[in-house]
Coordinates of C-alpha atoms and ligand atoms in Angstrom, one line a residue:
M1 CA 28.0 32.2 -4.1
S2 CA 27.6 28.9 -2.4
A3 CA 25.2 27.8 0.3
P4 CA 24.2 24.6 1.9
S5 CA 22.2 22.5 -0.5
V6 CA 20.7 19.1 -1.0
L7 CA 21.8 16.6 -3.6
E8 CA 20.7 17.2 -7.2
R9 CA 18.8 13.9 -7.2
I10 CA 16.7 15.1 -4.2
R11 CA 16.0 18.5 -5.9
A12 CA 14.8 16.6 -9.0
L13 CA 12.5 14.4 -7.0
D14 CA 8.7 14.3 -7.4
A15 CA 7.8 13.8 -3.7
Y16 CA 5.1 11.4 -2.7
A17 CA 1.6 12.8 -3.3
P18 CA -0.6 11.8 -0.3
G19 CA -4.4 11.9 -0.4
L20 CA -6.0 15.2 0.6
S21 CA -7.0 15.5 4.3
I22 CA -10.5 16.1 5.6
A23 CA -9.5 19.2 7.5
E24 CA -8.0 20.8 4.3
I25 CA -11.1 20.3 2.2
R26 CA -13.4 21.4 5.1
R27 CA -11.5 24.7 5.2
R28 CA -11.1 25.2 1.5
H29 CA -14.7 24.6 0.6
G30 CA -16.4 25.8 3.9
L31 CA -18.0 22.4 4.3
E32 CA -19.3 20.8 7.5
K33 CA -19.2 17.2 6.5
V34 CA -16.4 15.7 4.3
I35 CA -16.0 12.0 3.3
K36 CA -12.5 10.8 2.6
L37 CA -12.2 7.8 0.2
A38 CA -8.7 8.6 -0.9
S39 CA -6.2 6.6 1.0
N40 CA -7.6 3.1 1.4
E41 CA -8.1 3.5 5.1
N42 CA -10.3 1.1 7.1
P43 CA -14.0 2.1 6.6
L44 CA -14.9 1.1 10.2
G45 CA -12.1 3.2 11.8
A46 CA -9.8 1.8 14.4
S47 CA -10.5 -1.5 16.2
P48 CA -12.2 -0.8 19.6
L49 CA -9.7 -3.0 21.3
A50 CA -6.8 -1.1 19.7
Q51 CA -8.3 2.2 20.9
E52 CA -8.7 0.9 24.4
A53 CA -5.0 -0.3 24.3
I54 CA -3.9 3.2 23.3
R55 CA -5.8 4.8 26.1
R56 CA -4.7 2.2 28.7
N57 CA -1.0 2.6 27.8
A58 CA -1.0 6.4 27.4
G59 CA 0.9 6.7 30.7
L60 CA 3.7 4.7 29.2
A61 CA 4.4 7.5 26.7
F62 CA 7.5 8.5 28.7
R63 CA 9.1 5.1 28.1
Y64 CA 11.2 4.0 25.2
P65 CA 9.7 0.9 23.4
Q66 CA 11.4 -2.4 24.0
G67 CA 14.2 -2.7 21.5
G68 CA 13.2 -4.8 18.5
N69 CA 9.5 -4.9 19.4
P70 CA 9.7 -8.6 20.5
R71 CA 6.1 -9.0 21.6
L72 CA 4.9 -7.8 18.3
T73 CA 7.3 -9.9 16.1
A74 CA 6.3 -12.9 18.2
A75 CA 2.6 -12.3 17.6
I76 CA 3.1 -11.8 13.9
G77 CA 5.2 -15.0 13.7
R78 CA 2.4 -16.9 15.4
L79 CA -0.2 -15.4 13.0
H80 CA 1.6 -16.6 9.9
G81 CA 3.4 -19.7 11.3
V82 CA 6.9 -18.4 10.7
A83 CA 10.0 -18.1 12.9
Q84 CA 10.0 -14.8 14.9
G85 CA 13.6 -14.2 13.7
R86 CA 12.2 -13.6 10.1
V87 CA 9.7 -11.0 11.1
A88 CA 10.5 -7.3 10.5
V89 CA 8.3 -4.5 11.9
G90 CA 8.7 -0.9 10.8
N91 CA 7.1 2.6 10.9
G92 CA 4.7 1.5 8.2
S93 CA 5.7 -0.9 5.6
D94 CA 7.1 2.3 3.9
E95 CA 10.0 2.1 6.4
I96 CA 10.7 -1.5 5.5
I97 CA 10.6 -0.7 1.8
D98 CA 13.1 2.2 2.3
L99 CA 15.4 0.1 4.4
L100 CA 15.4 -2.9 2.0
I101 CA 16.5 -0.6 -0.7
R102 CA 19.2 1.1 1.4
M103 CA 20.6 -2.1 2.9
I104 CA 20.6 -4.2 -0.3
A105 CA 21.2 -2.0 -3.3
S106 CA 24.3 0.2 -3.8
P107 CA 24.0 3.4 -5.9
G108 CA 26.0 3.3 -9.1
E109 CA 26.4 -0.4 -8.9
H110 CA 23.0 -2.2 -8.6
N111 CA 19.6 -1.8 -10.0
I112 CA 16.0 -2.3 -8.9
V113 CA 13.2 -3.5 -11.2
C114 CA 9.4 -2.7 -10.8
C115 CA 6.3 -2.0 -12.8
E116 CA 5.2 1.2 -14.4
P117 CA 2.9 2.5 -12.9
C118 CA 3.3 1.1 -9.4
F119 CA 3.0 2.1 -5.7
S120 CA 5.1 5.3 -5.8
I121 CA 7.2 4.6 -2.7
Y122 CA 9.4 2.0 -4.5
P123 CA 10.6 4.4 -7.2
I124 CA 10.8 7.4 -4.9
Q125 CA 12.9 5.7 -2.3
A126 CA 15.1 4.1 -5.0
R127 CA 15.7 7.6 -6.4
I128 CA 16.5 9.0 -3.0
S129 CA 19.1 6.3 -2.6
G130 CA 20.5 7.0 -6.1
V131 CA 20.0 3.4 -7.2
A132 CA 19.2 2.7 -10.9
L133 CA 15.5 1.9 -11.6
R134 CA 14.2 -0.3 -14.4
R135 CA 10.5 -0.2 -15.2
V136 CA 8.3 -2.6 -17.0
P137 CA 5.0 -1.2 -18.3
L138 CA 1.7 -2.8 -17.1
R139 CA -0.2 -4.5 -19.9
P140 CA -3.2 -2.6 -21.4
D141 CA -5.6 -4.5 -19.1
F142 CA -3.4 -3.4 -16.1
S143 CA -2.1 -6.9 -15.4
Q144 CA 1.6 -7.1 -14.5
D145 CA 4.1 -8.4 -17.0
L146 CA 5.9 -10.8 -14.7
D147 CA 7.9 -12.3 -17.5
G148 CA 8.9 -8.8 -18.5
L149 CA 10.2 -8.2 -15.0
A150 CA 12.3 -11.3 -15.1
E151 CA 13.7 -10.3 -18.5
L152 CA 14.8 -6.9 -17.3
T153 CA 16.8 -8.3 -14.4
D154 CA 20.5 -9.0 -14.7
A155 CA 23.4 -9.9 -12.4
S156 CA 23.3 -6.4 -10.9
T157 CA 19.6 -6.5 -10.0
R158 CA 19.2 -6.6 -6.2
L159 CA 15.4 -6.0 -5.7
V160 CA 12.3 -6.7 -7.7
F161 CA 9.0 -5.2 -6.4
V162 CA 5.6 -6.7 -7.2
T163 CA 2.3 -5.5 -5.5
T164 CA -0.4 -8.2 -5.1
P165 CA -3.2 -7.0 -5.2
D166 CA -1.8 -4.1 -7.2
N167 CA -2.2 -0.4 -6.3
P168 CA -3.8 1.5 -8.0
S169 CA -5.6 -1.1 -10.2
G170 CA -6.6 -3.7 -7.7
Y171 CA -5.4 -6.5 -10.1
C172 CA -4.1 -9.6 -8.4
P173 CA -1.9 -12.1 -10.3
A174 CA -2.2 -15.9 -9.6
R175 CA 0.1 -17.1 -6.9
E176 CA 1.6 -19.7 -9.2
A177 CA 2.7 -16.9 -11.5
V178 CA 4.4 -15.0 -8.7
A179 CA 6.1 -18.2 -7.5
R180 CA 7.3 -18.8 -11.1
L181 CA 8.8 -15.3 -11.2
A182 CA 10.7 -16.2 -8.0
G183 CA 12.0 -19.4 -9.6
R184 CA 13.2 -17.5 -12.7
L185 CA 14.9 -14.9 -10.6
A186 CA 16.7 -17.5 -8.6
E187 CA 18.3 -18.7 -11.8
K188 CA 18.9 -15.5 -13.7
A189 CA 19.6 -13.0 -10.9
P190 CA 20.4 -15.1 -7.8
Q191 CA 21.3 -12.1 -5.7
A192 CA 17.9 -10.4 -6.4
L193 CA 15.3 -10.3 -3.6
L194 CA 11.7 -10.5 -4.9
V195 CA 9.6 -8.2 -2.6
V196 CA 5.9 -9.2 -2.8
D197 CA 3.9 -6.3 -1.3
E198 CA 0.6 -7.9 0.1
A199 CA -0.7 -4.7 1.7
Y200 CA -4.2 -5.4 0.4
M201 CA -4.1 -9.2 0.3
D202 CA -6.5 -9.8 3.1
F203 CA -9.3 -8.1 1.1
A204 CA -9.1 -10.7 -1.7
K205 CA -12.1 -12.9 -2.2
D206 CA -9.8 -16.0 -1.7
E207 CA -6.8 -14.9 0.2
A208 CA -5.8 -18.5 0.9
A209 CA -5.5 -19.2 -2.8
L210 CA -3.6 -16.0 -3.7
S211 CA -1.2 -15.2 -0.8
L212 CA 2.3 -16.5 -0.8
L213 CA 1.9 -16.8 3.0
H214 CA -0.6 -19.6 2.6
A215 CA 1.6 -21.8 0.3
G216 CA 4.0 -23.4 2.7
E217 CA 7.6 -22.3 3.0
L218 CA 8.4 -19.0 1.2
P219 CA 11.1 -19.4 -1.6
E220 CA 14.5 -18.3 -0.2
N221 CA 14.6 -15.2 -2.5
V222 CA 11.2 -13.8 -1.5
A223 CA 10.1 -11.3 1.1
V224 CA 6.4 -10.6 1.8
L225 CA 5.2 -7.3 3.1
R226 CA 2.0 -6.6 5.0
T227 CA 0.7 -3.6 7.0
F228 CA -1.5 -2.6 9.9
S229 CA -2.6 0.5 7.9
K230 CA -5.4 -1.0 5.9
S231 CA -7.4 -4.0 7.1
W232 CA -6.2 -3.6 10.7
G233 CA -7.3 0.0 10.8
L234 CA -4.1 1.7 12.1
A235 CA -2.8 3.9 9.3
G236 CA -2.1 6.7 11.7
M237 CA -0.2 4.6 14.1
R238 CA 2.3 3.6 11.4
V239 CA 3.0 -0.1 11.7
G240 CA 4.0 -2.4 8.9
Y241 CA 5.7 -5.8 8.8
G242 CA 7.5 -8.2 6.6
I243 CA 8.4 -11.9 6.5
L244 CA 12.0 -11.8 5.3
P245 CA 14.7 -14.4 4.5
A246 CA 16.7 -14.8 7.8
A247 CA 19.8 -13.1 6.5
I248 CA 17.8 -10.1 5.3
A249 CA 15.9 -9.9 8.6
D250 CA 19.3 -9.8 10.4
G251 CA 20.4 -6.9 8.2
F252 CA 17.1 -5.2 8.8
W253 CA 17.5 -5.1 12.6
R254 CA 21.0 -3.8 12.2
S255 CA 19.8 -0.9 10.0
R256 CA 16.4 0.1 11.5
L257 CA 16.3 3.1 13.8
P258 CA 16.0 1.6 17.3
F259 CA 12.6 2.8 18.2
S260 CA 10.7 3.5 15.0
V261 CA 7.7 1.5 16.1
N262 CA 6.6 3.4 19.2
V263 CA 5.0 2.2 22.5
L264 CA 1.4 3.1 21.6
A265 CA 1.7 1.8 18.0
E266 CA 3.0 -1.6 19.3
E267 CA 0.2 -1.9 21.9
A268 CA -2.4 -0.9 19.3
A269 CA -1.1 -3.5 16.8
L270 CA -1.1 -6.2 19.4
A271 CA -4.7 -5.4 20.5
A272 CA -5.9 -5.2 16.8
L273 CA -4.5 -8.7 16.2
S274 CA -6.8 -10.0 19.0
D275 CA -9.9 -8.2 17.8
H276 CA -11.4 -10.9 15.6
A277 CA -14.9 -9.4 15.5
F278 CA -13.6 -6.1 14.2
R279 CA -11.5 -7.8 11.6
A280 CA -14.3 -10.0 10.4
A281 CA -16.6 -6.9 10.2
T282 CA -14.0 -5.0 8.2
L283 CA -13.5 -7.8 5.6
E284 CA -17.2 -8.2 5.2
T285 CA -17.8 -4.4 4.9
V286 CA -15.1 -4.1 2.3
R287 CA -16.0 -7.1 0.1
E288 CA -19.7 -6.2 0.1
G289 CA -19.0 -2.4 -0.4
R290 CA -16.6 -3.2 -3.3
R291 CA -19.4 -5.1 -5.0
M292 CA -21.9 -2.3 -4.5
L293 CA -19.5 0.4 -5.6
A294 CA -18.5 -1.5 -8.8
E295 CA -22.1 -2.0 -9.7
G296 CA -22.9 1.7 -9.0
L297 CA -20.0 3.0 -11.0
S298 CA -20.8 0.7 -14.0
G299 CA -24.4 1.9 -13.7
L300 CA -23.1 5.5 -14.1
G301 CA -21.4 4.5 -17.3
C302 CA -17.9 4.3 -15.9
Q303 CA -15.3 1.7 -16.8
V304 CA -14.3 -0.2 -13.6
W305 CA -11.4 -2.5 -13.2
P306 CA -11.8 -5.8 -11.3
S307 CA -10.3 -5.3 -7.8
E308 CA -9.2 -7.7 -5.0
A309 CA -8.3 -4.7 -2.8
N310 CA -10.3 -2.2 -0.7
F311 CA -10.5 0.3 -3.6
L312 CA -11.6 0.5 -7.2
M313 CA -9.9 2.1 -10.2
F314 CA -12.3 3.6 -12.8
R315 CA -12.6 5.8 -15.8
L316 CA -15.4 8.3 -16.4
P317 CA -17.7 7.9 -19.4
E318 CA -16.2 9.1 -22.7
G319 CA -15.7 12.9 -22.9
R320 CA -15.7 13.5 -19.1
D321 CA -12.6 15.1 -17.6
A322 CA -11.1 13.2 -14.5
R323 CA -9.5 16.3 -13.0
A324 CA -12.7 18.4 -13.3
C325 CA -14.7 15.6 -11.8
F326 CA -12.3 15.1 -8.9
E327 CA -12.5 18.9 -8.1
G328 CA -16.3 18.8 -8.5
L329 CA -16.5 16.0 -6.0
L330 CA -14.3 18.0 -3.5
G331 CA -16.8 20.8 -3.7
R332 CA -19.5 18.2 -2.8
G333 CA -17.5 17.1 0.2
I334 CA -16.1 13.8 -1.3
I335 CA -12.3 13.2 -1.5
I336 CA -11.2 10.5 -3.9
R337 CA -7.8 10.0 -5.5
P338 CA -6.8 11.3 -8.9
L339 CA -4.1 9.1 -10.4
R340 CA -2.1 11.7 -12.3
S341 CA 0.9 11.1 -9.9
Y342 CA 0.8 7.5 -11.1
G343 CA 1.0 8.7 -14.7
L344 CA -2.8 8.0 -15.2
P345 CA -4.4 11.4 -15.8
E346 CA -7.7 9.8 -16.9
H347 CA -8.1 7.3 -14.1
L348 CA -9.5 7.8 -10.6
R349 CA -9.4 5.6 -7.5
V350 CA -12.0 5.4 -4.8
S351 CA -11.6 3.6 -1.5
V352 CA -14.4 1.4 -0.3
G353 CA -16.2 3.2 2.6
T354 CA -19.1 2.4 4.8
P355 CA -22.4 1.6 3.0
G356 CA -23.5 5.2 3.7
E357 CA -20.2 6.7 2.4
N358 CA -20.4 4.5 -0.7
A359 CA -23.9 5.6 -1.4
A360 CA -23.0 9.3 -0.8
F361 CA -20.1 9.0 -3.2
L362 CA -22.2 7.4 -6.0
R363 CA -24.9 10.1 -5.5
A364 CA -22.4 12.9 -5.7
L365 CA -20.7 11.4 -8.8
G366 CA -24.1 11.0 -10.4
D367 CA -24.9 14.7 -9.7
E368 CA -21.5 15.7 -10.9
L369 CA -21.8 13.8 -14.2
A370 CA -25.3 15.2 -14.7
A371 CA -23.9 18.7 -14.1
G372 CA -21.4 18.0 -16.8
A373 CA -17.8 17.6 -15.8
R374 CA -16.5 18.4 -19.3
P375 CA -12.9 19.2 -20.3
Ligands
LIG401 C1 -0.8 1.5 1.7 C2 0.3 0.7 1.1 C3 1.3 0.2 1.9 C4 1.4 0.4 3.3 O1 2.0 1.5 3.7 P1 2.3 1.8 5.3 O2 3.6 2.5 5.3 O3 2.3 0.5 6.0 O4 1.1 2.6 5.8 C5 2.3 -0.6 1.3 N1 2.2 -0.9 0.0 C6 1.2 -0.5 -0.8 C7 1.1 -0.9 -2.2 C8 0.2 0.4 -0.2 O5 -0.8 0.8 -1.0

């Protein structure tokens, strides 16, 4: 018997595990109010100017977007002081990651190097493409072994992924260390592109000292990715961007589906860029909430990792089971993120919410621990 089927490597795939949705947990637990701190979304919601732009442009839903989203790439070029021709925009930075892999690395011929664990889209899209993957374990303190990444590259390496600040730990390497990695790659694997994913960089205490985008010209073998999903509050609109070497940007625009950033997403992103008040409030809320959450978690006896992002990774006090605690919190109307899909069954990740959400989470976790989330 034969029937249509998908490739073996797709059947073998562990698909991306998204955070649970509020509607799902409301229904499952019969709850009125559910707080979601699972997907690192903006605690203040969407910028009022972006919401207004979506409403104002709703009537344009029948139009195709302008090919290549030139207004948006121009605005992003101005924001970072780079030539518009080097700006890529996609349906989330997920689309840019996927396309970089597909347009740069050939299955059976090239390899991709990244950390273990890391943001799961890199390994998943590499596996879908059938490109060999080489992983370098994080150090015990969750810092990235950048020398180890360089050592694993060879003449067939085409992409190296580094996340700064990292997901799920929140760790951020020094900019000089990332620049040094770019230099080593240029010598050892001159055809490899170093992709620096700065999805959370604007939450860092000192972005100007940590981001490659604030250090003058990018090295020629480096691409930097950012997204409108986190600090800009537009995860549901799906817009991400990258600053790419010119030749890679040229390939990107040949490969991208013509209209993957839609009319309303483009208008929302442009409006968000102009909403300085919302952005300042977001960064303030996240930096302050991160401090408060870290203090509260430590106070409950949890181990908390230092984070430059809008989330915290933590471990429960000795003897407490992470899965049971996660489930217990769901019953109390709080969704956080178990990290089993990252290969970290004992670790949990919580996104920074509003002050009220952070307090509700800490209260629920305290109650849960007191009730005894034991194995
Ligand atoms: C959230 C996130 C992104 C952004 O994804 P989008 O597709 O832009 O929503 C990229 N990289 C990392 C590490 C992330 O956590």
